Amino acid sequence: MANMLLQRYCYSSSPRLLLRKSSSSSSRAPKRALPGIHRIILIRHGESLGNIDERAYGETADWRIPLTNRGREQARVAGKKVASHIMPSDINANTAEGTRSNNIFFYVSPYLRTRQTLREILHEIPSDQILGIREDPRISEQQFGNFQSHHTMQDNKATRSDFGRFFYRFPEGGESGFDVYNRVSGFIGTLKRDSAEYYNDDEAQEEDSTTICIVTHGLSLRLFLMRWFQYSVHEFERSYNPKNAAVVVLERDPGGWFELSPVDRIAMGFPSYQEQE
């Protein structure tokens, strides 16, 4: 089933979010980011071969590095966590929270390890709740060059630690964190356009029912949060990648804003809103 869903949705030109009929209203509330979206879930891929042996990058193209068996198990656990967010609980079964349609739309990096992570996640999600899947290269891993010499990469990473992760550019065709930030920013713009296209803002405010799930990489995930919450470069430099298959959740609060789970924020070393520079 997971393979069929990937084949059906992965190369769609636009997300299959539910259409909302527009309606007029005499009193309009301020427009919000991502109308109709209740939650954003960010997931780092499960443990990959490169995570346990960096010499793999010298023989296998980075985008073709697979998950380990442990990584697949981690992805299944992540899938169960995602399912727990979109499935109505027994305690809410007879409430508006329990009866609304908790659908989910996936965005995934084209790398093998992220696609394999998504494939395991899909085993845990009822197919009738999946609105669609889109592959987007803008949320792929930072580019380090082509086949990577282990010793050269170790030297480059040591230099990056001294120079700063955000602005250091890997030589021989590699990217800086700033480059990844720019393409992730473009991806966020797409999220906003997709949501605005398929949801009428007035009606969506009454029923934010869709979850967006983004399966990506550690650095790209952090840079997404940096862009979304306007963290400074200094705050980014003090943050950490989440663990493999970590499920990072942004929930919409009653005021209409998305909030990062305090547990996730602290685990990655990001400051609270009151502590931001």
Coordinates of C-alpha atoms in Angstrom, one line a residue:
M1 CA 0.0 0.0 0.0
A2 CA 2.8 2.4 0.9
N3 CA 4.5 1.8 -2.5
M4 CA 1.2 2.4 -4.3
L5 CA 0.7 5.7 -2.5
L6 CA 4.1 6.9 -3.4
Q7 CA 3.7 6.0 -7.0
R8 CA 0.3 7.7 -7.1
Y9 CA 1.2 10.9 -5.4
C10 CA 4.9 11.6 -5.4
Y11 CA 5.1 13.4 -8.7
S12 CA 1.9 15.3 -8.6
S13 CA 2.1 18.9 -9.8
S14 CA -0.1 20.2 -7.1
P15 CA -1.2 18.9 -3.7
R16 CA -4.7 17.3 -3.6
L17 CA -6.0 19.4 -0.7
L18 CA -9.7 19.6 -0.2
L19 CA -11.5 22.4 -2.1
R20 CA -13.5 24.9 0.0
K21 CA -16.4 26.9 -1.4
S22 CA -15.8 30.6 -1.0
S23 CA -18.3 32.6 1.0
S24 CA -18.8 36.3 1.7
S25 CA -18.7 37.7 5.2
S26 CA -19.4 41.2 6.5
S27 CA -16.7 41.0 9.2
R28 CA -13.5 39.4 8.0
A29 CA -10.8 38.2 10.5
P30 CA -7.2 39.0 9.7
K31 CA -5.8 36.5 7.2
R32 CA -3.5 33.8 8.8
A33 CA -0.7 31.8 7.4
L34 CA -1.8 28.4 6.1
P35 CA -5.6 28.7 6.4
G36 CA -7.1 25.3 6.9
I37 CA -3.9 23.8 8.4
H38 CA -4.1 22.8 12.1
R39 CA -0.6 21.3 12.5
I40 CA 2.8 21.1 10.8
I41 CA 4.9 18.0 11.5
L42 CA 8.6 17.9 10.6
I43 CA 10.4 14.6 10.6
R44 CA 14.1 13.9 10.1
H45 CA 14.8 10.7 8.2
G46 CA 15.6 7.5 10.2
E47 CA 19.2 6.3 10.7
S48 CA 21.0 6.0 7.4
L49 CA 24.1 4.1 6.3
G50 CA 25.9 7.4 6.3
N51 CA 25.0 8.1 9.9
I52 CA 26.8 5.0 11.1
D53 CA 29.7 5.0 8.5
E54 CA 30.6 8.3 6.8
R55 CA 32.9 6.5 4.4
A56 CA 29.7 5.4 2.6
Y57 CA 29.6 8.9 1.0
G58 CA 32.8 8.1 -0.9
E59 CA 31.3 5.2 -2.7
T60 CA 27.5 6.0 -2.9
A61 CA 25.9 9.3 -4.0
D62 CA 24.5 11.1 -1.0
W63 CA 21.0 11.1 -2.4
R64 CA 21.1 7.3 -2.8
I65 CA 22.2 6.5 0.8
P66 CA 19.7 4.1 2.2
L67 CA 18.2 3.6 5.7
T68 CA 19.6 1.0 8.0
N69 CA 17.3 -1.7 9.5
R70 CA 17.3 0.4 12.7
G71 CA 16.4 3.4 10.6
R72 CA 13.4 1.6 9.2
E73 CA 12.2 0.7 12.7
Q74 CA 12.7 4.3 13.8
A75 CA 10.5 5.5 10.9
R76 CA 7.7 3.0 11.9
V77 CA 7.8 4.5 15.4
A78 CA 7.6 8.0 13.9
G79 CA 4.6 6.8 11.8
K80 CA 2.8 5.8 14.9
K81 CA 3.5 9.2 16.5
V82 CA 2.1 10.9 13.4
A83 CA -1.0 8.7 13.4
S84 CA -1.6 9.6 17.1
H85 CA -1.9 13.2 16.0
I86 CA -4.4 12.7 13.2
M87 CA -6.5 9.9 14.7
P88 CA -9.4 11.1 17.0
S89 CA -8.9 9.8 20.5
D90 CA -11.6 7.9 22.4
I91 CA -11.9 10.8 24.9
N92 CA -12.6 13.3 22.1
A93 CA -14.7 10.9 19.9
N94 CA -18.0 12.8 20.6
T95 CA -16.6 16.3 20.4
A96 CA -15.8 18.6 17.5
E97 CA -12.2 17.9 18.0
G98 CA -12.9 14.2 17.7
T99 CA -15.2 14.3 14.7
R100 CA -13.5 16.7 12.3
S101 CA -11.6 15.2 9.4
N102 CA -8.0 15.0 10.4
N103 CA -6.4 14.6 7.0
I104 CA -2.7 14.8 6.2
F105 CA -0.6 15.9 3.3
F106 CA 3.0 14.9 2.9
Y107 CA 6.0 16.7 1.4
V108 CA 9.2 14.6 1.1
S109 CA 12.8 15.2 0.1
P110 CA 13.8 13.2 -3.0
Y111 CA 16.6 11.5 -1.2
L112 CA 16.4 7.7 -0.8
R113 CA 16.6 7.8 3.0
T114 CA 13.7 10.3 3.3
R115 CA 11.6 8.4 0.8
Q116 CA 12.2 5.2 2.7
T117 CA 11.3 6.9 5.9
L118 CA 8.0 8.1 4.4
R119 CA 7.3 4.6 3.1
E120 CA 7.5 3.2 6.6
I121 CA 5.4 6.1 8.0
L122 CA 2.7 5.4 5.5
H123 CA 2.2 1.9 6.8
E124 CA 0.8 3.5 10.0
I125 CA -1.5 6.0 8.4
P126 CA -5.0 5.1 7.1
S127 CA -4.9 5.6 3.3
D128 CA -8.3 7.4 3.3
Q129 CA -6.8 10.2 5.5
I130 CA -3.9 10.9 3.1
L131 CA -4.7 13.8 0.9
G132 CA -1.6 13.5 -1.2
I133 CA 2.2 13.3 -1.3
R134 CA 4.6 15.7 -3.1
E135 CA 8.3 15.3 -3.6
D136 CA 10.2 18.6 -3.3
P137 CA 13.9 19.0 -3.9
R138 CA 14.1 22.3 -2.0
I139 CA 13.8 20.3 1.3
S140 CA 16.7 18.0 0.4
E141 CA 20.0 17.7 2.3
Q142 CA 22.7 20.3 2.2
Q143 CA 24.9 19.7 -0.8
F144 CA 28.5 18.7 0.2
G145 CA 29.9 18.0 -3.3
N146 CA 29.7 14.8 -5.2
F147 CA 31.5 11.6 -4.0
Q148 CA 33.0 12.7 -0.7
S149 CA 36.4 11.6 0.6
H150 CA 36.1 10.8 4.3
H151 CA 39.3 12.5 5.3
T152 CA 38.5 15.6 3.2
M153 CA 35.0 15.8 4.7
Q154 CA 36.4 15.6 8.2
D155 CA 38.7 18.5 7.5
N156 CA 35.9 20.5 5.9
K157 CA 33.6 19.9 8.9
A158 CA 36.3 21.0 11.3
T159 CA 36.8 24.2 9.3
R160 CA 33.0 24.7 9.3
S161 CA 33.0 24.5 13.1
D162 CA 35.5 27.4 13.2
F163 CA 33.9 29.4 10.5
G164 CA 30.2 28.9 11.4
R165 CA 27.7 26.4 10.1
F166 CA 25.3 28.9 8.5
F167 CA 27.8 30.8 6.2
Y168 CA 30.4 28.1 5.6
R169 CA 30.2 26.8 2.0
F170 CA 31.5 23.4 1.2
P171 CA 34.1 23.5 -1.6
E172 CA 33.8 21.8 -5.0
G173 CA 30.1 22.6 -5.7
G174 CA 28.8 22.3 -2.1
E175 CA 26.3 24.6 -0.4
S176 CA 26.3 26.8 2.7
G177 CA 23.6 26.8 5.3
F178 CA 22.6 30.1 3.9
D179 CA 21.9 28.4 0.5
V180 CA 19.7 25.8 2.1
Y181 CA 17.9 28.6 4.1
N182 CA 17.1 30.3 0.8
R183 CA 15.6 27.3 -0.9
V184 CA 13.7 26.3 2.3
S185 CA 12.3 29.8 2.3
G186 CA 11.0 29.3 -1.2
F187 CA 9.4 26.0 -0.1
I188 CA 7.6 27.8 2.7
G189 CA 6.2 30.2 0.2
T190 CA 4.9 27.2 -1.8
L191 CA 3.2 25.9 1.4
K192 CA 1.4 29.2 1.9
R193 CA 0.3 29.4 -1.7
D194 CA -0.9 25.8 -1.7
S195 CA -3.0 26.5 1.4
A196 CA -4.4 29.8 0.2
E197 CA -5.3 28.2 -3.1
Y198 CA -7.3 25.3 -1.7
Y199 CA -8.8 26.8 1.5
N200 CA -11.1 29.8 1.9
D201 CA -9.6 31.7 4.9
D202 CA -13.0 32.5 6.5
E203 CA -14.2 29.0 6.5
A204 CA -10.8 27.5 7.3
Q205 CA -10.6 29.5 10.5
E206 CA -13.6 27.6 11.8
E207 CA -12.2 24.2 11.0
D208 CA -8.4 23.9 10.8
S209 CA -8.4 20.2 10.0
T210 CA -5.4 19.4 7.9
T211 CA -1.9 18.3 9.0
I212 CA 1.1 19.0 6.9
C213 CA 3.9 16.5 7.4
I214 CA 7.4 17.2 6.0
V215 CA 9.9 14.4 5.8
T216 CA 13.3 16.0 5.4
H217 CA 16.9 16.2 6.9
G218 CA 18.3 17.5 10.1
L219 CA 19.8 20.8 8.8
S220 CA 16.9 21.5 6.5
L221 CA 14.5 20.9 9.4
R222 CA 16.4 23.4 11.6
L223 CA 16.6 26.0 8.8
F224 CA 12.8 25.6 8.2
L225 CA 12.3 26.5 11.9
M226 CA 14.8 29.3 11.7
R227 CA 12.9 30.9 8.8
W228 CA 9.4 30.2 10.2
F229 CA 10.2 31.7 13.7
Q230 CA 12.7 34.3 12.5
Y231 CA 15.5 32.9 14.6
S232 CA 18.8 34.9 14.2
V233 CA 22.0 33.4 12.7
H234 CA 23.5 33.4 16.2
E235 CA 20.5 31.5 17.6
F236 CA 20.8 29.0 14.7
E237 CA 24.5 28.5 15.4
R238 CA 23.6 27.5 19.0
S239 CA 21.0 24.9 17.9
Y240 CA 21.3 21.2 17.2
N241 CA 19.9 18.7 14.7
P242 CA 17.1 16.6 16.0
K243 CA 17.7 12.9 16.4
N244 CA 17.0 10.5 13.5
A245 CA 13.3 10.0 13.0
A246 CA 12.5 12.8 15.4
V247 CA 8.9 14.0 15.1
V248 CA 8.9 17.8 15.6
V249 CA 5.4 19.3 16.0
L250 CA 4.1 22.9 15.4
E251 CA 0.5 23.3 16.6
R252 CA -1.8 26.2 15.8
D253 CA -2.8 28.0 19.0
P254 CA -6.2 29.7 19.7
G255 CA -4.8 32.9 18.4
G256 CA -4.0 31.4 15.0
W257 CA -0.3 31.2 15.3
F258 CA 1.8 28.1 15.1
E259 CA 3.8 27.2 18.2
L260 CA 6.8 24.8 18.4
S261 CA 6.5 22.2 21.1
P262 CA 8.5 23.2 24.1
V263 CA 10.0 19.7 24.3
D264 CA 11.2 19.9 20.7
R265 CA 12.4 23.5 21.1
I266 CA 14.5 22.7 24.1
A267 CA 15.9 19.5 22.6
M268 CA 17.2 21.5 19.6
G269 CA 18.5 24.4 21.6
F270 CA 16.2 27.1 20.2
P271 CA 15.2 30.0 22.5
S272 CA 11.6 30.7 23.6
Y273 CA 9.9 33.7 22.0
Q274 CA 10.6 35.8 25.1
E275 CA 14.3 34.9 24.9
Q276 CA 14.8 35.6 21.2
E277 CA 17.4 38.2 20.2

